[in-house]
Amino acid sequence: MGGETRHVGRVGIPAADDDADPLVLDWRAEGARAFYTATAREPQGLARRRHVRIAGDRVTGVDDEPLDDAAARAQGEDGLVGEGALLAALSERRTGRMGTAVATLQAEQDAIVRAPADRTLVVQGGPGTGKTVVALHRVAYLLFTHPHLAERGVLLLGPSPRFLEYVAQVLSALGETAVVSATCDTLVPGVAPERGEARDVAEIKGRALWQDAVTRYADSLVPDARALTVRLDGEPLTLRAARVAQVLRAARAGGRSVLAARRRAVDLVLDALVDEAAARHAEMLDRVEEGFEDVLGTVDARLAAADDRAPTTGARGGDVDGELTDDDLDRMRDDLAHDPAVAAVLDAWWPVVDARTALADLLRDAALLARHAPGLSPAEARRVVAEPAALAPSDVPLLDALADALGTPDAPAEQGEFLADRAASRRDWVYGHVVVDEAQELSPMQWHMVLRRCPTRSVTAVGDVDQTEAPHRHTDWADAVGPVLGERWHRADLTICYRTPREVMALVGPVLRAAGSRNEPPRAARDAGVEPRDVVVPGSAPDLAGRLGTAVAAEVARLAARYEGGTVGVVAPARRLAALRAVAGDVPVLGATEAKGLEWDAVVVVDPDGIAAEPRGWNGLYVAMTRCTQELVRVVVDAAPAAG
């Protein structure tokens, strides 16, 4: 750029002179963008790009990348930016924590990071395409570029606590703290699943039809219009049903929640009771004999004659002439508002309903389900009713929807010094932006949870529909988000796999086809130089579990030695996890769902056929096979009978 040299870093450093260029340009600044998007074919005014790698305060490597005609002729079809630095980063040992990628973001990743924030962006990316890195850097970019988003904070929804722990240091390393991390199970403060559930029930409860069902059910908790009778000064005071109906119509106007409508209705009922009392008082005045005030005047005159200080009755307002003043009416309303007997009448008419109790009533009652969720078949309703009362994961979005429709009894005070603490303590907090990782796993009801927390739909959802393991019946993004978002979303694609080497990606085609994929797998950016290996354990062995454990332990030990300073992981069918954990030492042994979003230098996939046989198992096997950055070993159970 005209002979200039610019330094781009994770955090900007201004120059001592306010008019001078910064010493270090923040990577999110517009002036830094060419560093991520320039190629030899389109240099965008850059002559050279340099990556300086450091460890602590020590320089560990320098990669120079000329952006000239010779480089353009040599550039591969992937058009990788800063290829030397990128491949060096990809070859580093994994530590069990995700790091930043400020120095090595690629052009297609940068385009997503800097995409407009006023829409829902769905990012499809196969394994190793950097979906999570892109999502986290997008959070940092948006908070830097759009300060108003920081006033409400950003919600990061991940698939599991293990995943959130894995990525925790990225945003703090990028200098961002206005972020709340949660899973769908932990998104409602004070609520957590108390049991597991069958996949078919989770699918039923996750359907979009429940949003309308819950709303109808909440509306049904509004009482009917009927006459209300209270006692005032010992005398009965009645509001006719027609007047109560007017109160209910006014209370529900404007789309108030049930509880907000109740508060409004109580106010209107008290006003109406005062009006009724005033009308009754006026009616009584018409019956008072003529000359009542003359009698009072005569009494006052006699008192005055007996005492030159002229005492009087002290009567005023309605006590003197029978007319009720505004003060009289206010006192009457206050008496009614603080009368326990009146409160009891109103509570009996319109009780305050706890959301969890109300949800339990709905889910345990087949007649209520038939009335409010007619989209369920009788058999599906019976499956729901037969479930235990304890909360399951799919109940959390239903509880959130019902709590929203019913309203918050008393909004709690915002607790905590930091915005993230205050936001996390409020179920009804509205965020500036929401990022959803592994978004393909969300049910329609979980998507409704997301949109309640960001009505502007400023959402970034990243995932791989081919890695879906949830029971929800979708195989593409239109099926996944359409029931809630309709057509109000945009898609972007990540097409290059940076994590998983070519040797492993060459094996995934048949797995994807078996999973019913409609997408092309991402192109691997590099070779690892290590071919995947299969270790075969005879399925006819009398002690198959023991033989599997021995084989896995041997492979874990070999790989740990080979990738010293790095990480090894084991992925296996759910039914084999307990036995394998007993022999794997400190190496994590996870099911395919638990392994989603994680990566290790080397991975041992145990019993691939067993993984494929699980629900959505081909998708799970695709996940399992693509967790490694260097080497894949498959421990295969040979089902063929032993010879002889």
XYZ file of C-alpha atoms in Angstrom:
644
model
C 0.000 0.000 0.000
C 2.163 2.809 -1.313
C 5.250 1.535 0.453
C 3.575 1.470 3.875
C 4.100 -1.267 6.394
C 1.163 -2.112 8.609
C 1.192 -4.374 11.626
C -1.977 -6.314 12.368
C -2.543 -7.908 15.757
C -5.101 -9.385 18.089
C -5.544 -6.037 19.867
C -4.887 -2.587 18.460
C -2.132 -0.381 19.949
C -2.447 3.353 19.239
C 0.524 5.567 18.480
C 1.655 8.219 20.956
C 0.631 10.859 18.434
C -3.140 10.817 17.976
C -2.754 11.808 14.320
C -0.337 8.980 13.511
C -1.278 5.499 12.304
C -1.625 2.957 15.133
C 1.430 0.936 16.047
C -0.697 -2.212 15.740
C -3.920 -2.292 13.775
C -6.704 -4.266 15.426
C -7.503 -7.274 13.232
C -11.180 -6.275 13.225
C -10.544 -2.797 11.780
C -11.541 -2.259 8.154
C -7.970 -1.303 7.310
C -6.832 -4.810 8.303
C -9.235 -6.668 6.048
C -6.896 -6.998 3.077
C -4.551 -9.034 5.272
C -7.208 -11.768 5.260
C -8.642 -11.441 1.773
C -5.754 -10.501 -0.542
C -4.430 -13.266 -2.786
C -1.664 -13.364 -5.337
C -4.317 -13.221 -8.063
C -6.101 -10.313 -6.330
C -3.463 -8.606 -4.143
C -5.704 -5.616 -3.261
C -2.672 -3.330 -3.217
C -0.537 -5.579 -1.001
C 2.957 -6.541 -2.102
C 3.779 -8.959 0.702
C 2.109 -10.556 3.687
C 4.191 -11.674 6.661
C 3.146 -13.913 9.547
C 5.230 -13.800 12.709
C 4.698 -16.757 15.034
C 5.510 -16.339 18.707
C 5.479 -18.366 21.910
C 5.369 -16.055 24.886
C 7.962 -13.378 24.152
C 9.937 -15.565 21.734
C 9.640 -15.531 17.938
C 9.289 -19.110 16.726
C 8.819 -18.551 13.011
C 8.399 -16.035 10.219
C 6.512 -16.782 6.984
C 6.764 -14.357 4.089
C 4.208 -14.558 1.304
C 4.876 -12.440 -1.804
C 1.759 -11.358 -3.662
C 3.147 -11.016 -7.190
C 2.737 -12.608 -10.614
C 5.008 -15.532 -9.832
C 3.039 -16.295 -6.699
C -0.216 -16.034 -8.647
C 0.985 -18.651 -11.133
C 1.986 -20.970 -8.290
C -1.133 -20.518 -6.211
C -3.280 -23.638 -5.799
C -6.979 -23.857 -6.522
C -7.902 -23.420 -2.863
C -6.357 -19.935 -2.805
C -5.241 -20.290 0.804
C -4.157 -17.071 2.489
C -0.842 -17.229 4.326
C -0.492 -20.912 3.482
C 2.824 -21.381 5.280
C 1.565 -19.957 8.556
C -1.751 -21.765 8.191
C -0.180 -25.188 7.653
C 2.246 -24.573 10.503
C -0.674 -23.798 12.802
C -2.591 -26.860 11.626
C 0.394 -29.086 12.319
C 0.818 -27.932 15.915
C -0.059 -30.297 18.728
C -3.575 -29.938 20.173
C -3.735 -28.858 23.808
C -7.369 -29.578 24.661
C -8.279 -25.880 24.390
C -9.248 -23.957 21.288
C -6.942 -21.085 20.368
C -7.504 -17.919 18.379
C -7.028 -17.817 14.605
C -6.459 -14.096 14.197
C -3.326 -14.700 12.139
C -4.688 -17.406 9.858
C -8.320 -16.621 9.034
C -9.013 -17.466 5.399
C -10.950 -15.359 2.905
C -14.191 -17.373 3.024
C -14.005 -17.355 6.819
C -13.325 -13.619 6.962
C -16.352 -12.922 4.752
C -18.574 -14.630 7.326
C -16.862 -12.933 10.275
C -17.605 -9.512 8.759
C -21.075 -10.265 7.340
C -23.890 -7.849 8.292
C -25.343 -8.345 11.763
C -28.940 -7.390 10.955
C -30.027 -10.843 9.803
C -29.985 -14.518 10.640
C -26.940 -16.089 8.997
C -26.772 -19.892 8.761
C -23.270 -21.194 8.067
C -22.939 -24.709 6.664
C -19.488 -26.175 7.127
C -18.225 -29.718 7.185
C -15.817 -30.985 9.830
C -12.636 -28.987 10.266
C -13.804 -26.002 8.218
C -13.424 -23.692 11.202
C -17.110 -23.104 11.954
C -16.568 -22.506 15.647
C -13.479 -20.362 15.122
C -15.430 -18.262 12.643
C -18.385 -17.927 15.025
C -16.193 -16.828 17.947
C -14.212 -14.354 15.876
C -17.487 -13.026 14.492
C -18.598 -12.300 18.070
C -15.401 -10.345 18.689
C -15.749 -8.511 15.365
C -19.390 -7.541 15.958
C -18.741 -6.281 19.487
C -15.826 -4.202 18.162
C -17.669 -2.837 15.125
C -21.159 -2.393 16.597
C -20.746 -1.081 20.171
C -24.518 -0.995 20.689
C -24.503 -4.803 20.670
C -22.218 -4.763 23.694
C -24.902 -2.872 25.643
C -27.063 -6.009 25.556
C -24.307 -8.603 25.277
C -23.965 -11.698 23.099
C -25.316 -15.159 23.866
C -23.154 -18.116 22.807
C -25.147 -21.357 22.683
C -23.059 -24.510 22.498
C -23.930 -28.200 22.364
C -22.458 -29.220 25.729
C -20.632 -27.918 28.815
C -17.505 -29.763 27.628
C -17.627 -27.834 24.358
C -18.079 -24.489 26.127
C -15.102 -25.266 28.342
C -13.100 -26.145 25.225
C -13.740 -22.753 23.585
C -13.855 -20.635 26.769
C -10.498 -18.924 26.415
C -10.958 -17.760 22.823
C -13.217 -14.777 23.495
C -11.309 -13.712 26.591
C -8.089 -13.881 24.541
C -9.777 -11.621 22.009
C -10.658 -9.174 24.780
C -14.410 -9.788 24.907
C -16.302 -10.297 28.179
C -19.881 -9.253 27.326
C -20.696 -12.839 26.384
C -22.948 -15.375 28.130
C -22.196 -19.026 27.353
C -24.904 -21.643 27.799
C -26.458 -24.766 26.374
C -30.144 -25.090 25.566
C -30.462 -27.184 28.727
C -29.033 -24.414 30.942
C -30.507 -21.364 29.231
C -33.377 -20.867 31.708
C -31.950 -19.685 35.067
C -32.636 -22.083 37.885
C -33.857 -24.843 35.566
C -32.005 -27.985 34.484
C -33.048 -31.373 33.104
C -33.566 -33.967 35.804
C -33.667 -37.110 33.653
C -33.042 -38.458 30.187
C -35.753 -39.271 27.699
C -36.527 -41.511 24.760
C -35.597 -40.155 21.338
C -39.118 -40.465 19.974
C -40.546 -38.395 22.832
C -37.801 -35.775 22.411
C -38.715 -35.504 18.741
C -42.420 -35.132 19.527
C -41.835 -32.436 22.161
C -39.415 -30.551 19.942
C -41.909 -29.863 17.151
C -42.915 -26.320 16.247
C -46.600 -27.028 16.933
C -45.947 -26.698 20.677
C -45.424 -22.943 20.423
C -49.061 -22.411 19.448
C -50.174 -25.159 21.824
C -48.491 -23.491 24.787
C -49.913 -20.092 23.831
C -53.428 -21.519 23.601
C -52.978 -23.272 26.912
C -51.769 -20.077 28.606
C -54.763 -18.212 27.203
C -57.062 -20.869 28.624
C -55.822 -19.990 32.117
C -57.468 -16.552 31.840
C -60.749 -16.790 33.822
C -64.214 -16.482 32.358
C -66.257 -13.366 32.909
C -68.480 -13.893 35.943
C -69.919 -11.676 38.631
C -67.544 -10.807 41.477
C -68.747 -9.952 44.982
C -66.673 -8.441 47.797
C -67.623 -6.747 51.061
C -67.038 -3.067 51.718
C -67.760 -1.743 55.202
C -69.610 -4.973 55.878
C -71.910 -4.581 52.896
C -71.715 -6.747 49.727
C -70.487 -4.995 46.592
C -70.956 -6.776 43.249
C -69.532 -6.327 39.769
C -71.849 -7.783 37.171
C -70.494 -10.316 34.656
C -70.856 -7.840 31.797
C -68.579 -5.357 33.586
C -66.058 -8.122 34.343
C -66.068 -9.039 30.641
C -65.152 -5.424 29.824
C -62.308 -5.626 32.331
C -60.966 -8.822 30.761
C -61.048 -7.376 27.242
C -59.149 -4.295 28.347
C -56.637 -6.333 30.367
C -55.724 -8.612 27.440
C -55.459 -5.758 24.922
C -51.993 -5.178 23.518
C -50.856 -8.787 23.722
C -49.903 -8.716 27.389
C -48.676 -11.883 29.047
C -51.188 -13.667 31.257
C -49.630 -12.333 34.448
C -49.346 -8.786 33.091
C -52.985 -9.015 32.052
C -53.879 -10.195 35.556
C -52.102 -7.210 37.111
C -54.014 -4.911 34.776
C -57.293 -6.711 35.453
C -56.875 -6.369 39.235
C -56.315 -2.635 38.826
C -59.399 -2.339 36.618
C -61.518 -4.441 38.987
C -60.556 -2.206 41.918
C -61.426 0.873 39.850
C -64.741 -0.686 38.875
C -65.539 -1.584 42.493
C -64.887 1.999 43.553
C -67.123 3.210 40.725
C -69.805 0.761 41.848
C -69.472 1.917 45.454
C -69.680 5.565 44.424
C -72.767 4.860 42.330
C -74.392 3.040 45.235
C -73.530 5.932 47.564
C -75.094 8.425 45.169
C -78.192 6.275 44.995
C -78.427 6.251 48.770
C -78.167 10.029 48.870
C -81.308 10.286 46.799
C -83.141 8.533 49.597
C -81.892 10.778 52.393
C -84.710 12.907 53.829
C -84.802 16.522 52.899
C -83.213 18.926 55.331
C -80.314 16.616 56.418
C -77.820 19.446 56.111
C -80.160 21.762 58.107
C -80.061 19.263 60.944
C -76.281 19.281 60.880
C -76.338 23.075 60.782
C -78.654 23.236 63.812
C -76.354 20.951 65.768
C -73.328 23.055 64.886
C -75.203 26.248 65.932
C -76.112 24.853 69.344
C -72.537 23.722 69.911
C -71.302 27.139 68.961
C -73.741 28.837 71.352
C -72.554 26.674 74.232
C -68.872 27.395 73.650
C -67.485 30.631 72.283
C -64.731 28.618 70.640
C -67.461 27.474 68.256
C -66.695 23.764 68.005
C -68.352 21.942 65.137
C -68.925 18.332 64.110
C -65.708 18.412 62.091
C -67.601 16.808 59.261
C -66.202 17.375 55.765
C -66.578 16.097 52.268
C -69.077 13.260 52.078
C -69.633 13.592 55.831
C -71.090 17.073 55.327
C -72.992 16.991 52.095
C -72.872 13.318 51.149
C -70.698 13.983 48.100
C -67.585 11.724 47.842
C -64.415 13.659 47.145
C -61.433 12.377 45.204
C -59.692 11.754 48.525
C -62.659 9.659 49.650
C -62.489 7.572 46.490
C -58.722 7.105 46.817
C -59.104 5.969 50.435
C -61.825 3.555 49.400
C -59.653 2.073 46.623
C -56.702 1.744 48.987
C -58.890 -0.050 51.527
C -60.050 -2.484 48.855
C -56.503 -3.061 47.552
C -55.214 -3.976 51.029
C -58.186 -5.988 52.196
C -57.181 -9.700 52.534
C -60.760 -10.771 51.897
C -60.862 -8.879 48.606
C -57.480 -10.357 47.630
C -58.832 -13.835 48.362
C -61.809 -13.250 46.054
C -59.529 -12.060 43.260
C -57.103 -14.975 43.773
C -59.954 -17.446 43.590
C -61.214 -15.786 40.410
C -57.799 -15.525 38.716
C -55.118 -17.563 40.500
C -51.426 -16.897 39.873
C -50.077 -20.010 38.117
C -46.529 -21.304 38.411
C -45.138 -22.161 34.958
C -43.669 -25.498 35.973
C -46.860 -26.612 37.700
C -48.920 -25.510 34.715
C -46.643 -27.369 32.292
C -46.909 -30.546 34.354
C -50.701 -30.207 34.296
C -50.660 -29.906 30.500
C -48.263 -32.767 29.821
C -50.030 -35.176 32.185
C -53.545 -34.579 30.816
C -54.537 -36.226 27.532
C -57.716 -34.127 27.305
C -55.739 -30.879 27.618
C -53.276 -32.062 24.974
C -56.107 -32.964 22.608
C -57.600 -29.496 23.095
C -54.458 -27.396 22.850
C -52.106 -29.569 20.733
C -54.454 -31.055 18.133
C -51.502 -31.684 15.808
C -50.459 -34.630 17.958
C -51.876 -38.020 17.143
C -53.592 -39.890 19.998
C -50.640 -42.286 20.144
C -48.154 -39.382 20.376
C -50.199 -37.736 23.108
C -50.196 -40.991 25.060
C -46.381 -41.169 24.771
C -46.118 -37.652 26.210
C -48.577 -38.314 29.047
C -46.763 -41.522 30.014
C -43.475 -39.685 30.669
C -42.324 -39.123 34.299
C -42.997 -35.747 35.887
C -39.304 -34.869 36.305
C -37.977 -32.406 33.712
C -36.417 -33.860 30.562
C -34.253 -31.841 28.126
C -37.162 -31.340 25.709
C -39.265 -29.897 28.562
C -36.930 -26.926 29.011
C -38.024 -25.144 25.776
C -41.665 -25.888 26.615
C -41.210 -24.428 30.091
C -39.494 -21.376 28.605
C -42.343 -20.850 26.141
C -44.978 -21.221 28.846
C -43.096 -18.929 31.256
C -42.946 -16.334 28.478
C -46.681 -16.629 27.762
C -47.593 -16.532 31.450
C -45.168 -13.752 32.317
C -42.701 -13.153 35.133
C -44.260 -12.776 38.603
C -41.584 -10.394 39.847
C -38.679 -9.532 37.590
C -35.578 -10.183 39.716
C -33.063 -7.447 40.265
C -30.116 -7.699 37.909
C -27.347 -9.358 39.860
C -23.616 -8.994 39.263
C -21.054 -6.377 38.452
C -20.628 -7.455 34.830
C -23.225 -7.393 32.073
C -22.758 -11.110 31.415
C -23.643 -11.921 35.032
C -26.769 -9.774 34.922
C -27.889 -11.214 31.598
C -27.335 -14.809 32.709
C -29.579 -14.276 35.749
C -32.600 -13.177 33.681
C -34.795 -15.519 31.655
C -36.266 -12.556 29.814
C -32.969 -10.852 28.929
C -32.819 -9.645 25.311
C -29.365 -9.962 23.716
C -27.790 -7.881 20.987
C -26.687 -10.981 19.076
C -26.880 -14.745 19.463
C -24.373 -17.294 18.157
C -25.513 -20.912 17.945
C -22.870 -23.600 17.463
C -23.865 -27.073 16.245
C -27.095 -25.381 15.196
C -28.278 -28.417 13.250
C -29.034 -30.118 16.576
C -31.674 -27.591 17.686
C -35.328 -28.550 17.647
C -37.902 -26.018 16.436
C -38.864 -25.307 20.063
C -35.217 -24.615 20.896
C -35.126 -22.200 17.951
C -38.085 -20.406 19.512
C -35.979 -20.086 22.693
C -33.271 -18.405 20.620
C -35.593 -15.900 18.965
C -37.203 -14.924 22.280
C -33.754 -13.814 23.414
C -33.051 -11.907 20.201
C -36.276 -10.607 18.603
C -34.230 -8.642 16.045
C -33.060 -12.014 14.628
C -29.445 -10.897 14.746
C -28.279 -14.514 14.883
C -25.290 -16.441 13.580
C -25.919 -20.191 13.418
C -23.043 -22.465 12.454
C -23.149 -26.192 11.976
C -23.044 -29.143 9.642
C -26.382 -30.686 8.795
C -24.521 -33.878 7.870
C -23.400 -34.251 11.481
C -26.937 -34.110 12.884
C -27.503 -36.628 15.644
C -30.602 -35.167 17.274
C -33.880 -37.037 16.726
C -35.494 -34.188 14.794
C -36.455 -35.178 11.280
C -34.407 -32.938 9.032
C -31.681 -33.556 6.478
C -31.117 -30.021 5.169
C -31.124 -26.496 6.573
C -34.525 -25.581 5.155
C -36.032 -28.447 7.165
C -33.971 -27.528 10.233
C -34.775 -23.810 10.497
C -37.776 -23.346 8.210
C -40.477 -24.263 10.765
C -39.478 -21.250 12.884
C -37.520 -18.875 10.648
C -39.505 -19.414 7.455
C -37.479 -17.839 4.659
C -35.983 -15.084 6.816
C -32.433 -16.430 6.865
C -29.350 -16.420 4.663
C -26.910 -19.242 4.035
C -23.133 -19.145 3.718
C -20.821 -22.115 3.145
C -17.358 -23.067 4.350
C -15.837 -25.410 1.794
C -12.266 -26.117 2.926
C -11.375 -28.568 5.693
C -8.346 -27.320 7.622
C -8.355 -29.877 10.426
C -8.849 -33.326 8.965
C -6.144 -34.430 6.482
C -6.809 -35.664 2.951
C -6.000 -39.226 3.898
C -8.969 -39.320 6.282
C -11.371 -37.216 4.220
C -10.926 -39.712 1.375
C -12.802 -42.265 3.508
C -15.905 -40.228 4.362
C -17.737 -40.301 1.027
C -19.507 -43.653 1.584
C -20.392 -42.640 5.154
C -21.990 -39.398 3.958
C -23.977 -41.193 1.268
C -25.240 -43.694 3.840
C -26.304 -40.734 6.022
C -28.407 -39.349 3.172
C -26.270 -36.233 2.726
C -27.115 -33.704 0.028
C -23.819 -31.834 0.439
C -20.357 -32.253 -0.980
C -17.774 -32.966 1.726
C -15.281 -30.135 2.256
C -11.934 -30.223 0.452
C -9.012 -31.045 2.710
C -6.313 -28.367 2.727
C -3.356 -30.629 3.480
C -1.858 -34.088 3.725
C -0.754 -35.538 7.042
C 1.548 -38.144 5.516
C -0.068 -40.885 7.640
C -2.589 -43.324 6.190
C -5.519 -44.418 8.396
C -5.131 -47.888 9.886
C -7.601 -50.618 10.781
C -7.076 -52.919 13.758
C -9.357 -55.951 13.536
C -10.703 -57.745 16.604
C -12.549 -61.037 15.902
C -16.199 -60.684 16.814
C -16.394 -64.363 17.680
C -13.875 -64.020 20.518
C -15.363 -65.222 23.813
C -14.142 -62.088 25.592
C -14.858 -59.463 22.949
C -15.031 -56.585 25.440
C -11.675 -57.564 26.915
C -10.050 -57.915 23.488
C -11.413 -54.540 22.430
C -10.064 -52.971 25.609
C -6.630 -54.499 25.045
C -6.497 -53.321 21.438
C -7.651 -49.821 22.319
C -5.208 -49.489 25.217
C -2.338 -50.543 22.941
C -3.309 -48.023 20.254
C -3.768 -45.228 22.808
C -0.297 -45.894 24.230
C 1.278 -45.961 20.755
C -0.403 -42.751 19.638
C 0.341 -40.930 22.905
C 4.014 -41.673 22.421
C 3.901 -40.681 18.746
C 2.148 -37.376 19.468
C 3.898 -36.473 22.699
C 2.785 -33.051 23.846
C -0.442 -33.430 21.891
C -3.759 -35.177 22.500
C -5.415 -38.503 21.746
C -9.140 -39.240 21.850
C -11.301 -42.358 21.673
C -14.797 -42.378 20.142
C -16.999 -45.448 20.563
C -20.616 -46.654 20.638
C -22.476 -45.718 23.811
C -22.726 -49.344 24.978
C -18.917 -49.737 24.980
C -17.957 -46.489 26.728
C -17.879 -47.727 30.321
C -15.573 -50.678 29.599
C -13.220 -48.602 27.451
C -12.955 -45.792 30.003
C -11.619 -48.323 32.465
C -8.599 -49.072 30.224
C -7.939 -45.707 28.531
C -6.353 -43.904 31.480
C -6.500 -40.125 31.135
C -7.456 -40.253 27.455
C -11.061 -39.070 26.901
C -13.456 -41.813 25.753
C -16.619 -40.297 24.305
C -19.672 -41.147 22.271
C -20.067 -39.492 18.885
C -22.456 -36.878 20.265
C -20.065 -35.913 23.072
C -17.165 -35.672 20.603
C -18.958 -33.186 18.374
C -16.965 -29.971 17.993
C -13.818 -31.422 19.617
C -10.515 -32.407 18.021
C -7.376 -34.363 18.871
C -4.080 -35.025 17.119
C -4.990 -38.705 16.828
C -8.299 -40.505 17.228
C -9.171 -44.141 17.821
C -12.651 -44.948 16.488
C -13.862 -48.144 18.144
C -16.419 -50.434 16.484
C -17.460 -48.160 13.590
C -20.318 -50.528 12.703
C -21.602 -50.210 16.265
C -21.614 -46.411 15.955
C -23.406 -46.646 12.596
C -26.071 -48.874 14.175
C -27.022 -46.193 16.721
C -29.864 -43.711 15.978
C -28.615 -41.288 13.309
C -25.526 -43.475 13.474
C -24.076 -42.742 10.037
C -24.053 -39.063 10.957
C -22.353 -40.018 14.220
C -19.732 -42.084 12.399
C -19.013 -39.098 10.153
C -18.403 -37.054 13.314
C -16.167 -39.727 14.844
C -13.972 -40.160 11.772
C -13.295 -36.446 11.355
C -12.033 -35.498 14.831
C -8.306 -36.004 14.129
C -5.782 -33.485 12.860
C -3.112 -36.070 12.046
C -3.980 -39.752 12.353
C -7.030 -42.019 12.436
C -7.109 -45.595 13.748
C -10.236 -47.740 13.502
C -10.629 -50.713 15.826
C -13.020 -52.896 13.833
C -15.068 -55.811 15.122
C -14.936 -58.580 12.515
C -18.347 -60.193 12.522
C -17.261 -63.124 10.343
C -17.351 -66.500 12.154
C -14.019 -68.017 13.080
C -12.643 -70.605 10.627
C -12.731 -74.304 11.527
